[in-house]
Coordinates of C-alpha atoms in Angstrom, one line a residue:
X1 CA -212.0 -73.2 69.2
X2 CA -209.4 -71.5 70.8
X3 CA -209.1 -72.6 74.3
X4 CA -207.1 -69.6 74.8
X5 CA -210.7 -67.9 74.1
X6 CA -212.9 -69.6 76.6
X7 CA -210.5 -68.9 79.7
X8 CA -210.8 -64.9 79.2
X9 CA -213.2 -63.4 81.5
X10 CA -215.6 -60.6 80.0
X11 CA -215.0 -57.3 82.4
X12 CA -218.5 -55.3 82.8
X13 CA -218.6 -52.0 80.4
X14 CA -217.7 -49.3 82.7
X15 CA -220.2 -47.1 82.9
X16 CA -220.2 -43.0 84.7
X17 CA -221.9 -44.8 87.9
X18 CA -219.6 -47.2 88.0
X19 CA -215.9 -45.4 88.3
X20 CA -214.4 -44.2 91.7
X21 CA -216.7 -40.9 93.4
X22 CA -213.3 -38.7 93.5
X23 CA -213.0 -39.4 89.1
X24 CA -217.0 -38.0 89.3
X25 CA -216.5 -35.1 91.9
X26 CA -212.5 -34.1 89.3
X27 CA -215.0 -34.1 86.3
X28 CA -217.7 -32.4 88.1
X29 CA -214.2 -29.4 88.8
X30 CA -213.2 -29.5 85.6
X31 CA -216.2 -28.0 83.7
X32 CA -216.8 -25.8 87.0
X33 CA -215.2 -21.8 86.1
X34 CA -214.2 -21.1 89.8
X35 CA -212.6 -24.1 89.9
X36 CA -211.1 -23.1 86.3
X37 CA -210.2 -19.5 86.0
X38 CA -208.2 -16.9 88.9
X39 CA -210.8 -14.0 88.6
X40 CA -214.5 -13.3 87.8
X41 CA -213.0 -10.3 86.3
X42 CA -210.9 -11.3 83.1
X43 CA -214.6 -13.1 82.5
X44 CA -215.2 -12.6 78.8
X45 CA -219.3 -12.6 77.1
X46 CA -218.0 -15.5 75.5
X47 CA -216.7 -17.3 78.3
X48 CA -219.2 -16.5 80.8
X49 CA -220.9 -18.1 77.9
X50 CA -219.4 -21.3 78.6
X51 CA -219.6 -21.5 82.2
X52 CA -223.5 -21.5 81.9
X53 CA -223.2 -24.8 79.6
X54 CA -221.0 -26.1 81.5
X55 CA -223.4 -25.8 84.9
X56 CA -226.0 -27.6 83.2
X57 CA -224.5 -30.2 82.3
X58 CA -223.5 -30.4 86.0
X59 CA -226.8 -30.1 87.0
X60 CA -227.5 -32.8 84.8
X61 CA -224.8 -35.1 86.4
X62 CA -226.9 -34.4 89.5
X63 CA -230.1 -34.9 88.8
X64 CA -229.3 -38.3 87.3
X65 CA -229.1 -40.0 90.7
X66 CA -228.7 -40.1 93.9
X67 CA -225.0 -40.8 94.4
X68 CA -224.0 -38.3 92.1
X69 CA -226.6 -35.1 93.0
X70 CA -224.1 -36.2 96.4
X71 CA -220.9 -35.5 94.5
X72 CA -221.7 -33.2 92.5
X73 CA -224.1 -30.8 93.8
X74 CA -222.3 -29.0 96.0
X75 CA -219.7 -28.6 92.7
X76 CA -223.3 -27.3 91.6
X77 CA -223.8 -24.3 93.8
X78 CA -219.9 -23.0 93.5
X79 CA -220.3 -20.7 91.1
X80 CA -223.4 -19.1 90.5
X81 CA -224.7 -16.5 87.4
X82 CA -227.7 -14.6 87.9
X83 CA -229.1 -12.9 84.4
X84 CA -230.9 -13.0 81.5
X85 CA -231.0 -10.3 79.2
X86 CA -235.4 -9.9 81.0
X87 CA -234.9 -8.1 84.4
X88 CA -238.1 -9.8 85.9
X89 CA -236.8 -13.5 85.0
X90 CA -233.2 -11.8 86.6
X91 CA -235.1 -11.1 89.2
X92 CA -237.3 -14.4 89.6
X93 CA -234.1 -16.4 89.2
X94 CA -231.8 -14.8 92.2
X95 CA -235.7 -15.0 94.1
X96 CA -234.8 -18.9 93.6
X97 CA -231.3 -19.1 94.3
X98 CA -232.5 -16.5 97.6
X99 CA -235.1 -20.0 98.3
X100 CA -232.5 -22.8 97.6
X101 CA -229.8 -21.0 99.9
X102 CA -232.1 -20.6 102.3
X103 CA -233.4 -24.2 102.6
X104 CA -229.7 -25.1 102.3
X105 CA -227.1 -23.9 103.7
X106 CA -225.3 -26.7 103.9
X107 CA -225.0 -25.8 99.9
X108 CA -225.0 -22.0 101.4
X109 CA -221.9 -22.6 102.5
X110 CA -220.7 -24.2 98.6
X111 CA -220.9 -20.7 97.0
X112 CA -217.5 -19.5 96.4
X113 CA -218.7 -17.3 93.4
X114 CA -222.1 -14.7 92.7
X115 CA -222.3 -13.4 89.7
X116 CA -225.1 -10.9 89.6
X117 CA -226.4 -8.7 86.9
X118 CA -228.8 -6.3 87.2
X119 CA -230.8 -5.7 82.8
X120 CA -232.9 -2.9 82.8
X121 CA -235.7 -2.4 84.0
X122 CA -238.0 -0.8 81.1
X123 CA -240.6 -3.8 81.2
X124 CA -242.4 -2.4 83.8
X125 CA -242.9 0.4 81.8
X126 CA -245.8 -1.1 79.8
X127 CA -247.8 -3.0 81.9
X128 CA -250.9 -2.9 83.4
X129 CA -251.1 -2.4 87.8
X130 CA -252.5 -6.6 87.5
X131 CA -249.9 -7.6 85.4
X132 CA -246.8 -5.8 88.1
X133 CA -249.0 -8.0 90.6
X134 CA -249.1 -10.7 88.9
X135 CA -245.5 -10.9 88.8
X136 CA -244.2 -10.2 92.2
X137 CA -242.5 -12.7 93.7
X138 CA -244.4 -14.9 95.4
X139 CA -242.8 -15.7 99.1
X140 CA -244.5 -19.2 99.9
X141 CA -244.0 -20.0 103.0
X142 CA -242.4 -17.3 104.2
X143 CA -238.3 -18.6 103.0
X144 CA -237.1 -15.7 102.1
X145 CA -238.7 -13.2 105.3
X146 CA -237.1 -15.5 107.6
X147 CA -233.8 -15.9 105.7
X148 CA -233.1 -12.2 106.1
X149 CA -234.4 -12.3 109.7
X150 CA -232.0 -14.3 110.2
X151 CA -229.1 -12.6 109.1
X152 CA -229.5 -10.1 111.7
X153 CA -231.9 -7.0 112.1
X154 CA -230.7 -5.3 109.4
X155 CA -232.4 -7.2 107.6
X156 CA -235.5 -6.8 108.8
X157 CA -238.4 -4.9 107.7
X158 CA -237.6 -5.1 103.4
X159 CA -239.9 -6.7 101.0
X160 CA -237.9 -8.3 99.1
X161 CA -239.0 -7.8 96.1
X162 CA -237.5 -5.9 94.2
X163 CA -233.7 -7.7 92.9
X164 CA -231.8 -4.8 94.2
X165 CA -232.7 -6.5 98.0
X166 CA -232.7 -10.2 96.4
X167 CA -229.6 -9.6 95.6
X168 CA -228.3 -8.1 98.1
X169 CA -229.9 -10.6 100.0
X170 CA -227.9 -13.4 98.6
X171 CA -225.0 -12.1 98.9
X172 CA -225.3 -12.5 102.4
X173 CA -226.8 -15.7 103.4
X174 CA -223.4 -16.8 100.7
X175 CA -222.1 -15.9 103.4
X176 CA -218.7 -17.8 102.2
X177 CA -218.5 -16.8 98.8
X178 CA -214.5 -15.6 97.5
X179 CA -216.4 -13.6 94.5
X180 CA -218.7 -11.6 94.3
X181 CA -219.3 -10.0 91.1
X182 CA -222.3 -7.2 91.4
X183 CA -223.8 -4.8 89.2
X184 CA -225.3 -2.0 91.2
X185 CA -227.5 1.4 90.0
X186 CA -226.8 4.8 92.1
X187 CA -229.2 5.3 95.0
X188 CA -229.4 8.7 96.5
X189 CA -228.5 8.8 100.5
X190 CA -231.7 8.9 102.1
X191 CA -232.3 5.9 100.0
X192 CA -232.7 2.6 103.5
X193 CA -231.6 0.5 100.3
X194 CA -227.3 1.6 100.0
X195 CA -225.1 -0.8 100.7
X196 CA -224.2 1.8 104.1
X197 CA -224.9 -0.3 106.6
X198 CA -224.3 -3.7 105.9
X199 CA -224.3 -5.3 108.9
X200 CA -222.2 -8.9 107.9
X201 CA -218.7 -9.7 107.1
X202 CA -217.5 -11.5 104.4
X203 CA -214.0 -13.3 105.9
X204 CA -214.0 -15.7 103.1
X205 CA -214.2 -12.5 100.4
X206 CA -210.7 -12.2 98.0
X207 CA -212.6 -10.5 94.8
X208 CA -215.0 -8.0 94.8
X209 CA -216.0 -6.1 91.2
X210 CA -218.8 -3.4 91.2
X211 CA -219.7 -2.5 88.0
X212 CA -221.6 1.1 87.4
X213 CA -225.1 0.8 85.4
X214 CA -224.8 1.3 81.9
X215 CA -227.8 1.9 79.3
X216 CA -227.2 3.0 75.7
X217 CA -224.2 3.8 73.6
X218 CA -221.4 6.2 75.5
X219 CA -224.0 6.9 78.7
X220 CA -223.8 6.2 82.7
X221 CA -227.0 6.2 83.9
X222 CA -227.3 5.0 87.6
X223 CA -223.9 5.1 88.1
X224 CA -223.2 4.3 91.3
X225 CA -220.6 5.6 93.5
X226 CA -217.1 3.4 94.6
X227 CA -217.7 5.0 97.7
X228 CA -222.0 3.3 98.7
X229 CA -219.8 0.1 99.3
X230 CA -217.8 1.5 101.8
X231 CA -219.7 -0.3 104.3
X232 CA -219.3 -3.9 102.0
X233 CA -215.6 -3.4 101.7
X234 CA -215.5 -2.8 105.7
X235 CA -216.3 -6.8 105.6
X236 CA -213.4 -7.9 104.2
X237 CA -210.5 -7.5 105.0
X238 CA -209.2 -11.0 103.3
X239 CA -209.8 -8.8 100.4
X240 CA -206.6 -9.2 97.7
X241 CA -208.5 -7.9 94.5
X242 CA -211.5 -5.1 93.8
X243 CA -212.4 -3.6 90.8
X244 CA -214.6 -1.0 90.1
X245 CA -216.4 -0.3 87.1
X246 CA -217.4 3.0 85.9
X247 CA -218.2 3.9 90.0
X248 CA -217.9 7.5 89.5
X249 CA -222.3 7.7 90.4
X250 CA -221.9 9.9 86.4
X251 CA -225.3 10.0 85.3
X252 CA -227.0 12.5 85.1
X253 CA -227.1 15.9 87.0
X254 CA -229.2 14.6 89.9
X255 CA -227.1 11.5 90.0
X256 CA -223.5 13.9 90.2
X257 CA -224.9 15.7 92.3
X258 CA -225.8 12.7 95.3
X259 CA -222.4 11.2 94.0
X260 CA -220.2 14.0 94.8
X261 CA -222.3 14.4 98.3
X262 CA -220.3 10.5 98.4
X263 CA -217.4 12.3 97.2
X264 CA -217.0 13.7 99.5
X265 CA -216.7 11.9 102.8
X266 CA -214.1 9.8 103.3
X267 CA -213.3 6.6 102.6
X268 CA -212.2 5.0 106.3
X269 CA -212.2 1.6 104.1
X270 CA -209.2 -1.0 105.1
X271 CA -207.8 -3.7 102.8
X272 CA -204.7 -4.4 104.8
X273 CA -204.8 -7.6 101.7
X274 CA -205.6 -5.9 98.3
X275 CA -202.8 -6.7 95.9
X276 CA -205.0 -5.7 93.3
X277 CA -206.8 -2.2 91.9
X278 CA -208.8 -1.9 88.9
X279 CA -210.7 1.5 89.0
X280 CA -212.5 3.6 86.6
X281 CA -214.8 6.3 86.4
X282 CA -215.9 10.7 85.1
X283 CA -216.2 11.8 89.0
X284 CA -212.9 8.6 90.8
X285 CA -209.8 10.6 90.6
X286 CA -206.4 10.1 92.1
X287 CA -207.5 10.3 95.9
X288 CA -209.1 7.6 95.8
X289 CA -206.7 5.5 94.3
X290 CA -204.7 6.5 97.1
X291 CA -207.1 6.1 100.2
X292 CA -208.0 2.4 98.5
X293 CA -204.3 1.6 98.3
X294 CA -202.9 3.0 101.0
X295 CA -204.0 0.9 104.2
X296 CA -201.8 -2.5 101.9
X297 CA -198.7 -3.2 102.4
X298 CA -199.0 -5.9 99.9
X299 CA -200.3 -3.8 97.1
X300 CA -198.7 -4.4 93.5
X301 CA -201.1 -4.1 90.8
X302 CA -203.0 -1.2 89.6
X303 CA -205.4 -0.3 86.5
X304 CA -206.8 3.2 86.3
X305 CA -208.1 4.5 83.5
X306 CA -209.1 8.6 84.3
X307 CA -210.7 9.2 81.8
X308 CA -212.3 12.5 82.7
X309 CA -208.5 14.7 83.2
X310 CA -209.1 17.5 80.9
X311 CA -212.0 18.0 83.5
X312 CA -209.6 19.6 85.9
X313 CA -208.9 16.2 87.3
X314 CA -205.7 15.8 89.5
X315 CA -203.6 13.6 87.6
X316 CA -201.9 10.4 89.1
X317 CA -198.8 11.9 90.7
X318 CA -196.4 8.6 91.5
X319 CA -194.8 9.6 94.4
X320 CA -197.9 11.8 96.7
X321 CA -200.5 8.4 95.2
X322 CA -198.7 5.7 95.2
X323 CA -195.9 6.2 96.9
X324 CA -197.3 3.8 100.3
X325 CA -196.1 1.0 96.9
X326 CA -192.5 2.1 95.7
X327 CA -191.4 -0.9 97.5
X328 CA -194.4 -3.5 96.3
X329 CA -195.5 -1.9 92.6
X330 CA -195.7 -5.0 90.0
X331 CA -197.7 -3.9 87.4
X332 CA -198.9 -0.5 86.8
X333 CA -201.5 0.2 83.6
X334 CA -202.3 4.1 83.6
X335 CA -204.7 5.9 80.9
X336 CA -205.4 9.1 80.8
X337 CA -206.6 10.1 76.6
X338 CA -210.2 11.3 76.9
X339 CA -211.9 9.9 73.2
X340 CA -212.5 12.4 71.2
X341 CA -213.3 10.3 67.3
X342 CA -216.7 11.0 66.6
X343 CA -218.0 7.2 66.6
X344 CA -221.3 6.9 65.9
X345 CA -223.4 5.0 66.9
X346 CA -224.3 1.3 64.9
X347 CA -220.5 1.2 64.2
X348 CA -220.3 0.4 67.9
X349 CA -224.0 -1.5 67.2
X350 CA -222.2 -3.2 64.5
X351 CA -219.3 -4.6 66.4
X352 CA -217.5 -2.5 64.0
X353 CA -213.5 -1.3 65.0
X354 CA -212.2 2.1 64.9
X355 CA -209.1 1.8 64.0
X356 CA -206.2 5.3 63.1
X357 CA -205.3 5.1 59.5
X358 CA -202.7 7.6 57.9
X359 CA -205.4 9.3 55.5
X360 CA -207.9 10.3 59.1
X361 CA -207.1 13.8 59.3
X362 CA -211.1 15.1 60.0
X363 CA -210.8 15.1 64.1
X364 CA -208.2 13.4 66.2
X365 CA -208.1 10.4 67.9
X366 CA -206.8 11.8 71.0
X367 CA -204.2 15.2 72.0
X368 CA -201.4 14.8 73.1
X369 CA -201.2 18.7 73.6
X370 CA -203.3 18.2 76.4
X371 CA -203.6 20.8 79.1
X372 CA -204.2 18.0 82.1
X373 CA -200.0 17.4 82.1
X374 CA -199.6 20.8 83.3
X375 CA -196.5 20.2 86.1
X376 CA -195.9 16.7 84.8
X377 CA -193.7 18.3 82.4
X378 CA -191.2 15.5 83.1
X379 CA -193.7 12.7 82.5
X380 CA -193.4 9.9 84.4
X381 CA -190.8 8.0 86.2
X382 CA -190.5 5.0 87.2
X383 CA -187.4 4.2 88.2
X384 CA -187.8 4.8 92.4
X385 CA -190.7 1.1 91.3
X386 CA -187.4 -1.5 92.0
X387 CA -191.0 -4.6 91.8
X388 CA -192.3 -3.1 89.1
X389 CA -192.1 -5.3 86.2
X390 CA -195.0 -4.9 83.5
X391 CA -195.2 -1.0 82.8
X392 CA -198.4 0.2 80.0
X393 CA -198.3 3.9 79.7
X394 CA -199.4 6.4 76.9
X395 CA -197.0 7.7 74.8
X396 CA -198.2 11.7 76.1
X397 CA -197.5 10.3 80.5
X398 CA -194.1 8.8 79.8
X399 CA -192.7 11.6 78.1
X400 CA -194.5 14.1 78.8
X401 CA -196.6 17.3 77.1
X402 CA -193.2 17.9 75.1
X403 CA -194.8 17.2 71.6
X404 CA -196.4 19.4 69.2
X405 CA -199.8 20.1 67.5
X406 CA -200.6 16.9 64.7
X407 CA -200.8 19.3 62.2
X408 CA -197.4 20.4 62.8
X409 CA -195.9 17.4 63.1
X410 CA -192.2 18.5 61.3
X411 CA -192.1 21.4 64.4
X412 CA -191.8 18.9 66.7
X413 CA -188.6 19.2 68.9
X414 CA -189.6 16.5 71.2
X415 CA -186.5 14.7 71.0
X416 CA -184.0 17.8 71.9
X417 CA -186.8 17.6 75.2
X418 CA -185.7 14.4 76.5
X419 CA -182.6 12.9 75.6
X420 CA -182.6 8.7 74.6
X421 CA -180.8 8.9 78.2
X422 CA -183.6 10.9 80.1
X423 CA -186.2 8.7 78.4
X424 CA -184.2 5.2 79.2
X425 CA -183.8 6.6 83.2
X426 CA -187.4 6.3 84.0
X427 CA -187.4 2.7 83.4
X428 CA -187.1 0.6 86.7
X429 CA -184.7 -2.2 86.3
X430 CA -186.5 -4.8 87.1
X431 CA -188.9 -4.3 84.2
X432 CA -190.0 -7.3 82.3
X433 CA -192.9 -5.7 79.6
X434 CA -193.5 -3.2 78.4
X435 CA -196.5 -1.0 76.8
X436 CA -196.5 2.5 75.0
X437 CA -199.4 3.2 74.3
X438 CA -201.5 6.4 71.7
X439 CA -197.8 6.5 70.1
X440 CA -198.3 9.7 67.8
X441 CA -195.3 11.1 66.8
X442 CA -192.4 7.5 66.0
X443 CA -189.8 9.3 65.1
X444 CA -188.6 9.9 68.8
X445 CA -190.1 6.3 70.2
X446 CA -188.5 4.6 67.0
X447 CA -184.3 6.2 68.7
X448 CA -185.3 5.8 72.2
X449 CA -187.0 1.2 71.3
X450 CA -183.9 1.8 69.2
X451 CA -181.8 2.1 71.6
X452 CA -183.7 -0.6 74.1
X453 CA -182.6 -3.1 72.5
X454 CA -179.4 -2.8 72.8
X455 CA -179.3 -2.2 76.9
X456 CA -179.8 -6.1 76.9
X457 CA -177.8 -5.5 80.1
X458 CA -179.4 -3.0 81.7
X459 CA -182.5 -4.6 81.7
X460 CA -181.6 -7.6 82.0
X461 CA -185.3 -8.8 82.2
X462 CA -187.5 -8.2 80.0
X463 CA -189.0 -9.9 78.1
X464 CA -191.0 -7.4 76.3
X465 CA -192.2 -5.0 74.2
X466 CA -195.3 -3.5 73.0
X467 CA -196.5 0.2 70.6
X468 CA -199.5 1.3 69.7
X469 CA -199.2 3.6 67.3
X470 CA -201.2 6.6 66.3
X471 CA -200.1 5.9 62.7
X472 CA -198.6 3.3 60.3
X473 CA -194.1 4.0 60.8
X474 CA -192.0 3.3 58.1
X475 CA -191.0 -0.5 56.6
X476 CA -187.4 -0.1 57.1
X477 CA -187.8 1.4 60.7
X478 CA -189.9 -1.5 61.8
X479 CA -188.4 -3.8 60.3
X480 CA -184.9 -2.2 61.9
X481 CA -186.9 -2.6 65.4
X482 CA -187.4 -6.2 64.7
X483 CA -185.0 -7.5 63.7
X484 CA -183.0 -5.0 66.5
X485 CA -185.5 -6.7 69.3
X486 CA -184.7 -10.0 67.5
X487 CA -181.4 -10.1 68.3
X488 CA -181.4 -8.9 72.0
X489 CA -184.1 -12.1 73.0
X490 CA -186.5 -10.0 73.2
X491 CA -190.1 -10.5 72.2
X492 CA -191.9 -7.2 70.2
X493 CA -195.2 -5.8 68.3
X494 CA -196.2 -2.7 66.7
X495 CA -199.7 -2.4 67.0
X496 CA -202.6 0.2 65.9
X497 CA -204.3 2.4 68.3
X498 CA -208.0 0.8 68.7
X499 CA -210.6 1.9 71.2
X500 CA -214.2 2.8 70.9
X501 CA -216.3 5.0 73.0
X502 CA -216.8 1.5 75.4
X503 CA -213.3 0.9 75.9
X504 CA -211.2 1.8 79.4
X505 CA -208.2 3.5 77.9
X506 CA -204.9 0.9 77.1
X507 CA -207.0 -1.1 80.6
X508 CA -208.4 -4.5 79.9
X509 CA -212.4 -4.8 79.1
X510 CA -215.3 -4.5 81.4
X511 CA -215.9 -7.5 82.5
X512 CA -218.7 -9.7 81.3
X513 CA -218.0 -7.8 77.9
X514 CA -215.8 -8.9 74.6
X515 CA -213.2 -6.3 74.1
X516 CA -211.1 -4.8 71.0
X517 CA -207.8 -6.1 70.3
X518 CA -205.3 -4.0 68.5
X519 CA -204.0 -5.3 65.0
X520 CA -200.5 -5.7 63.7
X521 CA -199.3 -3.4 61.4
X522 CA -199.7 -4.2 57.9
X523 CA -198.3 -3.7 55.4
X524 CA -199.7 -4.8 51.9
X525 CA -201.6 -1.9 51.5
X526 CA -199.1 0.7 51.9
X527 CA -195.9 -0.4 49.8

């Protein structure tokens, strides 16, 4: 036997339990969606599924030993996703969360992100009275009642049997949360269960995502109105990001009447640290945007889909509605086009994409002669926004209503009405990324993009240009632009317009849902 081998000392095998506590904590942090993702609003459906799986892994770690529990359980509570396809099951999960937060204030203080979805409750319609009683929330030992009373008088006297009340209580107990996503239904002004009297300060909250309740295809049933959340938002002095999805109270005549009452109320909320606003809703307009951002001197990112403009609502007026952000706005994504295409419900249900094709003339996907832009004949000009880096606008908004009907494209005089110099003057010198959506009229865009590619000295920061076209452009002009931008060191993408009735125009997909991604123009079937 080799003497050198006899001197070797066998080292004990490394196991999870032999790792330093700092390494174990780092493993748990790497699995935590709050610790690895900057925004709950941008979580897609696959990411939420992964987050759920990772949460299960952290839970298994915390159940393995006393030592691992002490290390990983606080991280487990960083992210709480309470949802299920069943309304009854979701209500039970939220009730269990409330009990845990009430019994363990130390863990309640560790909650950083709360995601509270609200499934439809149609299943209750098929239950007998006895079955409903059997499924009601049991407050054994009065834990939920005492937790509510401990938060203050506003919480006393409720039964906390409904999902909405339990959601509110969960948010109240997790008072140090940094991000909250809450799906709400619209409730009348006379209801005591609205957020109209929210009393607790949420000083740590930096991101709020409020999602309207949607049911069925192209329907908004019981959708909340953004002003329902005024009292709650008044208690978020450090809020930086506000995402309001389907927030106009748009569903049904009864709810429209109630939302009109709310719309008439003043906003009255100061958000001095707000940096980002993402908002859409049929009953929401430029006035609401102006009111929300006016109290912030650091506002820099606006996503606004005004899908109801065709009914006479005001179009965003830059100097009037965004005047307070002239020197701070870094990104503007503004979309106004209503969807006109006759998409069938089964196509959406099957996840199929609508892509405007060269032979699709039955009904135009958008209306480029839309009357809602009367008074904005010259389109938008962003030259005064000296910090703007990312601009995302539809062609009509950028150029103005200077185009002919789609079937009279040969009479198009837009190139005479808007010169290249006038177009280039619309763009701020700070621009880094330009995206033009709903390009109906290619010739004027080809002309101006070719000129833009030669203005590298004028726009030294420009890095990328994206064009979303209604019809496939001529191959020669496509290749000419690609080469011109390549020579200028600017990335160019030319894709087809892709939207469905569930989209928010040019805005990102709704939180928790998969979006439709534009596909690059292909000439394989054209040549």
